[in-house]
Amino acid sequence: MDDKYEDRDSFDSSLPEEGPSAPPPGWLDNVTGYEDHKVGDCTDQICPPTADLVPQPENNKNALVPNVMVPTVSEDVARDALLQFVGKKWTYSSKPAKNLIFKELNPFTVYRYRLETFTESRSSAWESEPHTGQCVDGPQNGVSPPPWHVQVSYPPKFTDFVQKVRVPHSSFIKPCHRCHGNGRVRCTNCHGRGLTRCMFCHGSGHSRNRRCTNCHGRGRKRKNQVFEYIPDRVPEFPGKKFEKVSGEAFFVDESLLVYPVEGFPDQDICEASKGAIQNHLLKYSAVSRILQQRQTIELVPLTHVFYAYNGQDYNYFVFGRENEVHTTKYPTSCCIL
């Protein structure tokens, strides 16, 4: 350990106590296009995209959807699904599932509409780091580009991603505001026994400050905004169950901007598409850049199974491509005495 910074036998009362982590007002320099921005993690400094980056939809344009057949579940599949379900419930016996008598299998047409809007938002904040002699790209190298002119790389579409990018020509060197450039501070935790190294500049006495584009204080963020809708056609079945299963996507429409679904037999899906597209355009284009949109319609399997066991009637649902089961009553269960 370096005794220069950890000499407990010396005590210099002239050294300042460690200052606050945030620099004082007026300590930061101004960078054109980034005035009055705060230090550190900031969520309220979003930079809206310029007008030329906001896509404009065409009038009276719609998306046509093909016809689709309703999936059916066989008795063998329905029985196997119930056996799989019972196998996960240690209090349930598999005997009823093996010996039940099917009475009716009633399939339902269930559509799930999904709209995904892939957006990019940019915000800026100050960030500091210790200066230990590294190159500083400051205003002497030119004017800093505006937030939406900073070059960045793009991640895969429709994924959440955060990227921190340093704004060119925005760095400069300032005396450390926490130790006032001394490289050491009077320890506030050792009750005057000695000195500790300044943790902000690591004893260098200077910190390098730079402007960065970020989201929530971390960088550039592109987020996949998702809207989902399933019409409630089967009151007996809890709709939230659909969130855990997949369906068969028979309609996929992807473009910079997608357009409302038209001519689909389920009018609620058409209305949901129209409302969601309008809402996403108004909501996200005001604070972010829309890079791509994708809308899909899935057919989610749902079959209501009615059966009898030991002279009594029961029922359950088989749903999703995974053939999950939902039931509120099963013929027998084990008990511990």
Short mmCIF file of C-alpha atoms in Angstrom, two decimals:
data_model
loop_
_atom_site.label_atom_id
_atom_site.label_comp_id
_atom_site.label_asym_id
_atom_site.label_seq_id
_atom_site.Cartn_x
_atom_site.Cartn_y
_atom_site.Cartn_z
CA MET A 1 0.00 0.00 0.00
CA ASP A 2 1.32 3.44 -0.86
CA ASP A 3 2.22 5.34 2.32
CA LYS A 4 1.79 8.58 0.41
CA TYR A 5 -1.94 8.18 0.70
CA GLU A 6 -2.31 6.10 3.85
CA ASP A 7 0.07 7.74 6.35
CA ARG A 8 -1.93 7.64 9.55
CA ASP A 9 0.75 9.46 11.59
CA SER A 10 0.32 12.67 9.63
CA PHE A 11 -2.68 14.93 9.73
CA ASP A 12 -3.05 18.06 7.64
CA SER A 13 -5.98 20.16 8.77
CA SER A 14 -5.60 22.36 5.71
CA LEU A 15 -6.78 19.59 3.43
CA PRO A 16 -10.47 19.83 2.52
CA GLU A 17 -13.01 17.31 3.63
CA GLU A 18 -14.40 15.22 0.82
CA GLY A 19 -16.93 17.26 -1.13
CA PRO A 20 -20.26 16.17 -2.62
CA SER A 21 -20.32 13.74 -5.54
CA ALA A 22 -22.13 16.25 -7.77
CA PRO A 23 -20.08 19.23 -8.99
CA PRO A 24 -21.21 22.70 -7.89
CA PRO A 25 -23.27 24.97 -10.20
CA GLY A 26 -21.18 26.62 -12.90
CA TRP A 27 -18.34 24.09 -12.55
CA LEU A 28 -19.10 22.42 -15.90
CA ASP A 29 -18.28 24.02 -19.24
CA ASN A 30 -20.93 24.67 -21.89
CA VAL A 31 -21.02 22.55 -25.03
CA THR A 32 -23.10 23.85 -27.92
CA GLY A 33 -26.31 21.84 -28.27
CA TYR A 34 -25.99 20.34 -24.78
CA GLU A 35 -26.56 23.34 -22.55
CA ASP A 36 -28.11 23.01 -19.09
CA HIS A 37 -27.84 19.26 -18.95
CA LYS A 38 -27.43 17.60 -15.58
CA VAL A 39 -24.73 15.37 -14.19
CA GLY A 40 -25.00 11.60 -13.83
CA ASP A 41 -28.08 9.45 -14.27
CA CYS A 42 -30.89 11.48 -15.80
CA THR A 43 -34.26 10.32 -17.06
CA ASP A 44 -35.79 13.66 -17.92
CA GLN A 45 -33.32 14.87 -20.54
CA ILE A 46 -34.62 12.98 -23.57
CA CYS A 47 -33.66 14.65 -26.85
CA PRO A 48 -36.66 14.52 -29.24
CA PRO A 49 -35.78 13.50 -32.80
CA THR A 50 -35.60 16.16 -35.46
CA ALA A 51 -38.57 16.55 -37.84
CA ASP A 52 -36.78 14.77 -40.71
CA LEU A 53 -36.48 11.62 -38.56
CA VAL A 54 -40.23 11.35 -37.83
CA PRO A 55 -41.91 9.01 -40.38
CA GLN A 56 -45.21 10.13 -41.90
CA PRO A 57 -47.90 7.51 -42.66
CA GLU A 58 -49.63 7.39 -46.04
CA ASN A 59 -53.35 8.11 -46.14
CA ASN A 60 -55.98 5.37 -46.63
CA LYS A 61 -53.49 2.52 -46.58
CA ASN A 62 -54.41 -0.80 -44.95
CA ALA A 63 -53.10 -4.35 -44.48
CA LEU A 64 -55.05 -7.35 -45.79
CA VAL A 65 -55.12 -10.62 -43.81
CA PRO A 66 -55.58 -14.12 -45.31
CA ASN A 67 -58.24 -16.56 -44.16
CA VAL A 68 -57.28 -19.18 -41.60
CA MET A 69 -58.65 -22.53 -40.42
CA VAL A 70 -59.54 -23.21 -36.78
CA PRO A 71 -57.17 -25.81 -35.21
CA THR A 72 -58.65 -28.93 -33.65
CA VAL A 73 -57.42 -31.16 -30.83
CA SER A 74 -57.92 -34.92 -31.01
CA GLU A 75 -58.99 -37.05 -28.04
CA ASP A 76 -55.52 -38.58 -27.85
CA VAL A 77 -53.91 -35.16 -27.66
CA ALA A 78 -56.46 -33.95 -25.09
CA ARG A 79 -55.88 -37.03 -22.90
CA ASP A 80 -52.10 -36.75 -23.15
CA ALA A 81 -52.26 -33.05 -22.23
CA LEU A 82 -54.30 -33.86 -19.13
CA LEU A 83 -51.89 -36.62 -18.14
CA GLN A 84 -48.98 -34.21 -18.46
CA PHE A 85 -50.87 -31.70 -16.31
CA VAL A 86 -51.75 -34.27 -13.65
CA GLY A 87 -48.15 -35.51 -13.58
CA LYS A 88 -47.07 -32.10 -12.27
CA LYS A 89 -49.64 -32.18 -9.44
CA TRP A 90 -48.48 -34.62 -6.80
CA THR A 91 -51.89 -34.63 -5.10
CA TYR A 92 -53.66 -35.74 -8.32
CA SER A 93 -54.11 -39.34 -9.41
CA SER A 94 -53.54 -40.23 -13.06
CA LYS A 95 -56.30 -42.85 -12.98
CA PRO A 96 -59.18 -40.48 -13.97
CA ALA A 97 -57.14 -39.05 -16.87
CA LYS A 98 -56.44 -42.56 -18.17
CA ASN A 99 -60.03 -43.82 -17.82
CA LEU A 100 -62.21 -40.78 -18.52
CA ILE A 101 -64.90 -40.90 -21.21
CA PHE A 102 -64.88 -37.97 -23.63
CA LYS A 103 -68.27 -36.39 -24.31
CA GLU A 104 -67.40 -33.32 -26.40
CA LEU A 105 -64.36 -31.38 -27.61
CA ASN A 106 -65.34 -27.80 -28.42
CA PRO A 107 -62.63 -25.75 -30.25
CA PHE A 108 -62.66 -21.93 -30.16
CA THR A 109 -61.26 -19.40 -32.58
CA VAL A 110 -58.90 -17.21 -30.56
CA TYR A 111 -56.78 -14.54 -32.22
CA ARG A 112 -53.92 -12.64 -30.65
CA TYR A 113 -52.90 -9.34 -32.22
CA ARG A 114 -49.45 -7.94 -31.49
CA LEU A 115 -47.92 -4.62 -32.52
CA GLU A 116 -44.21 -4.08 -31.94
CA THR A 117 -42.63 -0.67 -32.45
CA PHE A 118 -38.85 -0.63 -32.49
CA THR A 119 -37.78 2.80 -31.27
CA GLU A 120 -34.60 4.66 -30.50
CA SER A 121 -34.41 7.36 -27.84
CA ARG A 122 -31.43 9.54 -27.02
CA SER A 123 -30.65 11.61 -23.97
CA SER A 124 -27.51 13.26 -22.68
CA ALA A 125 -25.81 13.80 -19.34
CA TRP A 126 -22.38 14.65 -17.99
CA GLU A 127 -20.05 11.94 -16.86
CA SER A 128 -16.69 12.20 -15.12
CA GLU A 129 -13.64 9.94 -14.91
CA PRO A 130 -10.15 10.31 -13.43
CA HIS A 131 -7.65 11.95 -15.78
CA THR A 132 -4.35 10.10 -15.75
CA GLY A 133 -2.77 11.55 -18.89
CA GLN A 134 -5.02 10.01 -21.54
CA CYS A 135 -5.90 11.91 -24.72
CA VAL A 136 -8.73 14.43 -24.34
CA ASP A 137 -11.02 15.07 -27.32
CA GLY A 138 -12.14 18.60 -26.55
CA PRO A 139 -13.60 21.62 -28.37
CA GLN A 140 -10.17 22.35 -29.88
CA ASN A 141 -10.91 19.48 -32.29
CA GLY A 142 -14.18 20.93 -33.55
CA VAL A 143 -17.83 21.52 -32.64
CA SER A 144 -19.72 18.68 -30.98
CA PRO A 145 -22.43 17.18 -33.24
CA PRO A 146 -26.08 17.43 -32.07
CA PRO A 147 -27.47 14.37 -30.25
CA TRP A 148 -29.10 12.82 -33.32
CA HIS A 149 -25.97 13.32 -35.45
CA VAL A 150 -23.74 11.23 -33.20
CA GLN A 151 -22.77 8.06 -35.06
CA VAL A 152 -23.79 4.82 -33.36
CA SER A 153 -24.10 1.16 -34.32
CA TYR A 154 -27.47 -0.60 -34.54
CA PRO A 155 -28.44 -3.76 -32.64
CA PRO A 156 -30.76 -6.49 -33.97
CA LYS A 157 -34.26 -5.15 -34.57
CA PHE A 158 -37.02 -5.55 -31.99
CA THR A 159 -34.63 -6.06 -29.07
CA ASP A 160 -33.97 -3.98 -25.98
CA PHE A 161 -30.49 -2.50 -26.07
CA VAL A 162 -28.57 0.26 -24.29
CA GLN A 163 -25.44 1.82 -25.71
CA LYS A 164 -23.30 4.55 -24.18
CA VAL A 165 -21.54 6.79 -26.70
CA ARG A 166 -19.13 9.64 -26.03
CA VAL A 167 -20.03 12.81 -27.90
CA PRO A 168 -17.06 13.88 -30.02
CA HIS A 169 -15.13 17.02 -29.01
CA SER A 170 -16.97 17.43 -25.69
CA SER A 171 -14.31 16.37 -23.17
CA PHE A 172 -12.24 18.72 -21.01
CA ILE A 173 -10.09 18.67 -17.89
CA LYS A 174 -11.17 20.32 -14.65
CA PRO A 175 -9.71 20.31 -11.13
CA CYS A 176 -11.40 17.59 -9.10
CA HIS A 177 -14.39 19.17 -7.37
CA ARG A 178 -14.34 16.70 -4.50
CA CYS A 179 -10.72 17.17 -3.40
CA HIS A 180 -10.22 20.64 -4.95
CA GLY A 181 -7.33 19.34 -6.99
CA ASN A 182 -5.27 18.14 -4.01
CA GLY A 183 -5.53 14.46 -4.81
CA ARG A 184 -6.27 13.83 -1.12
CA VAL A 185 -9.09 14.64 1.24
CA ARG A 186 -9.46 14.68 5.00
CA CYS A 187 -11.11 11.38 5.92
CA THR A 188 -14.64 11.73 7.25
CA ASN A 189 -14.76 8.09 8.33
CA CYS A 190 -11.57 7.66 10.38
CA HIS A 191 -12.28 10.44 12.91
CA GLY A 192 -9.19 12.45 12.01
CA ARG A 193 -6.69 9.57 12.16
CA GLY A 194 -5.28 10.23 8.72
CA LEU A 195 -5.89 10.66 5.01
CA THR A 196 -7.55 8.60 2.30
CA ARG A 197 -7.07 8.71 -1.40
CA CYS A 198 -9.75 10.73 -3.22
CA MET A 199 -11.99 8.05 -4.76
CA PHE A 200 -13.25 10.42 -7.44
CA CYS A 201 -9.93 11.24 -9.13
CA HIS A 202 -7.91 8.39 -7.53
CA GLY A 203 -5.30 10.82 -6.29
CA SER A 204 -4.57 12.49 -9.62
CA GLY A 205 -6.09 15.81 -8.55
CA HIS A 206 -7.93 16.15 -11.88
CA SER A 207 -10.95 14.52 -13.47
CA ARG A 208 -11.83 14.36 -17.13
CA ASN A 209 -15.43 15.26 -17.93
CA ARG A 210 -17.16 14.35 -21.15
CA ARG A 211 -20.64 14.62 -22.58
CA CYS A 212 -22.28 11.30 -23.38
CA THR A 213 -25.51 10.36 -25.08
CA ASN A 214 -27.43 8.05 -22.80
CA CYS A 215 -30.77 6.78 -21.71
CA HIS A 216 -31.54 6.83 -17.99
CA GLY A 217 -27.96 7.89 -17.45
CA ARG A 218 -26.52 4.82 -19.17
CA GLY A 219 -26.42 5.39 -22.92
CA ARG A 220 -28.43 5.14 -26.09
CA LYS A 221 -31.51 3.01 -25.79
CA ARG A 222 -33.66 1.40 -28.42
CA LYS A 223 -36.65 -0.31 -26.95
CA ASN A 224 -39.14 -2.67 -28.46
CA GLN A 225 -42.58 -1.27 -27.52
CA VAL A 226 -45.22 -4.01 -27.55
CA PHE A 227 -49.02 -3.97 -27.60
CA GLU A 228 -51.00 -7.22 -27.36
CA TYR A 229 -54.71 -7.86 -27.58
CA ILE A 230 -56.90 -10.99 -27.43
CA PRO A 231 -60.69 -10.55 -27.68
CA ASP A 232 -62.54 -12.10 -24.75
CA ARG A 233 -64.64 -14.77 -26.43
CA VAL A 234 -64.67 -17.44 -23.70
CA PRO A 235 -65.66 -15.97 -20.32
CA GLU A 236 -65.02 -19.27 -18.51
CA PHE A 237 -61.34 -19.23 -19.49
CA PRO A 238 -58.95 -16.77 -17.72
CA GLY A 239 -57.41 -14.67 -20.48
CA LYS A 240 -54.12 -14.12 -18.63
CA LYS A 241 -53.31 -17.78 -19.23
CA PHE A 242 -52.64 -16.91 -22.87
CA GLU A 243 -49.60 -14.86 -21.84
CA LYS A 244 -47.68 -18.07 -21.09
CA VAL A 245 -48.28 -19.87 -24.39
CA SER A 246 -47.56 -19.35 -28.07
CA GLY A 247 -49.81 -19.49 -31.11
CA GLU A 248 -49.55 -20.00 -34.87
CA ALA A 249 -48.59 -16.73 -36.56
CA PHE A 250 -50.43 -16.71 -39.89
CA PHE A 251 -50.06 -12.99 -40.57
CA VAL A 252 -46.79 -11.02 -40.24
CA ASP A 253 -46.48 -7.48 -41.55
CA GLU A 254 -43.21 -5.57 -41.07
CA SER A 255 -42.21 -2.14 -42.36
CA LEU A 256 -41.00 1.27 -41.22
CA LEU A 257 -44.67 1.98 -40.51
CA VAL A 258 -47.41 -0.65 -40.64
CA TYR A 259 -51.04 0.08 -41.46
CA PRO A 260 -54.34 -1.00 -39.86
CA VAL A 261 -55.65 -4.49 -40.55
CA GLU A 262 -58.62 -4.47 -42.92
CA GLY A 263 -61.19 -7.09 -43.92
CA PHE A 264 -60.40 -9.49 -41.09
CA PRO A 265 -63.46 -11.50 -39.91
CA ASP A 266 -62.93 -10.49 -36.25
CA GLN A 267 -63.75 -6.79 -36.24
CA ASP A 268 -62.31 -6.34 -32.76
CA ILE A 269 -58.89 -7.25 -34.13
CA CYS A 270 -59.29 -4.62 -36.86
CA GLU A 271 -60.22 -1.98 -34.30
CA ALA A 272 -57.37 -2.98 -32.00
CA SER A 273 -54.91 -2.71 -34.89
CA LYS A 274 -56.15 0.72 -35.88
CA GLY A 275 -56.06 2.08 -32.34
CA ALA A 276 -52.68 0.59 -31.44
CA ILE A 277 -50.95 1.88 -34.58
CA GLN A 278 -52.31 5.38 -34.06
CA ASN A 279 -51.36 5.34 -30.38
CA HIS A 280 -47.80 4.12 -31.01
CA LEU A 281 -47.21 6.72 -33.71
CA LEU A 282 -48.37 9.59 -31.52
CA LYS A 283 -46.78 8.32 -28.32
CA TYR A 284 -43.33 7.28 -29.48
CA SER A 285 -42.55 9.61 -32.38
CA ALA A 286 -42.79 12.60 -30.01
CA VAL A 287 -39.85 11.46 -27.85
CA SER A 288 -38.05 8.82 -29.92
CA ARG A 289 -37.30 7.72 -33.44
CA ILE A 290 -39.38 4.89 -34.90
CA LEU A 291 -36.99 2.54 -36.71
CA GLN A 292 -39.35 -0.31 -37.61
CA GLN A 293 -42.80 -1.70 -36.85
CA ARG A 294 -44.15 -5.23 -36.98
CA GLN A 295 -47.71 -6.47 -36.51
CA THR A 296 -48.71 -10.11 -36.26
CA ILE A 297 -51.90 -12.10 -35.81
CA GLU A 298 -51.66 -15.50 -34.16
CA LEU A 299 -54.22 -18.23 -33.92
CA VAL A 300 -53.99 -19.47 -30.33
CA PRO A 301 -55.41 -23.00 -29.91
CA LEU A 302 -58.14 -23.31 -27.28
CA THR A 303 -60.35 -26.36 -26.83
CA HIS A 304 -62.96 -26.90 -24.14
CA VAL A 305 -63.00 -30.61 -23.25
CA PHE A 306 -66.06 -32.17 -21.61
CA TYR A 307 -65.78 -35.67 -20.13
CA ALA A 308 -67.31 -38.07 -17.62
CA TYR A 309 -65.72 -40.14 -14.88
CA ASN A 310 -67.49 -42.43 -12.39
CA GLY A 311 -70.86 -41.08 -13.52
CA GLN A 312 -70.00 -37.40 -12.96
CA ASP A 313 -69.32 -34.68 -15.55
CA TYR A 314 -66.11 -32.64 -15.61
CA ASN A 315 -64.34 -30.32 -18.03
CA TYR A 316 -60.99 -28.68 -18.73
CA PHE A 317 -59.30 -26.47 -21.31
CA VAL A 318 -56.37 -27.33 -23.59
CA PHE A 319 -54.69 -24.18 -24.88
CA GLY A 320 -51.63 -22.93 -26.74
CA ARG A 321 -49.27 -24.75 -29.05
CA GLU A 322 -47.78 -26.24 -25.90
CA ASN A 323 -51.12 -27.96 -25.08
CA GLU A 324 -51.25 -26.51 -21.57
CA VAL A 325 -54.23 -27.42 -19.38
CA HIS A 326 -56.48 -25.30 -17.20
CA THR A 327 -59.10 -26.83 -14.95
CA THR A 328 -60.91 -25.79 -11.81
CA LYS A 329 -61.97 -29.30 -10.79
CA TYR A 330 -60.43 -32.74 -11.10
CA PRO A 331 -62.19 -36.04 -10.15
CA THR A 332 -59.87 -37.33 -7.41
CA SER A 333 -56.90 -36.20 -5.36
CA CYS A 334 -54.63 -37.85 -2.85
CA CYS A 335 -54.55 -36.85 0.79
CA ILE A 336 -52.09 -37.29 3.65
CA LEU A 337 -53.46 -38.76 6.87
#
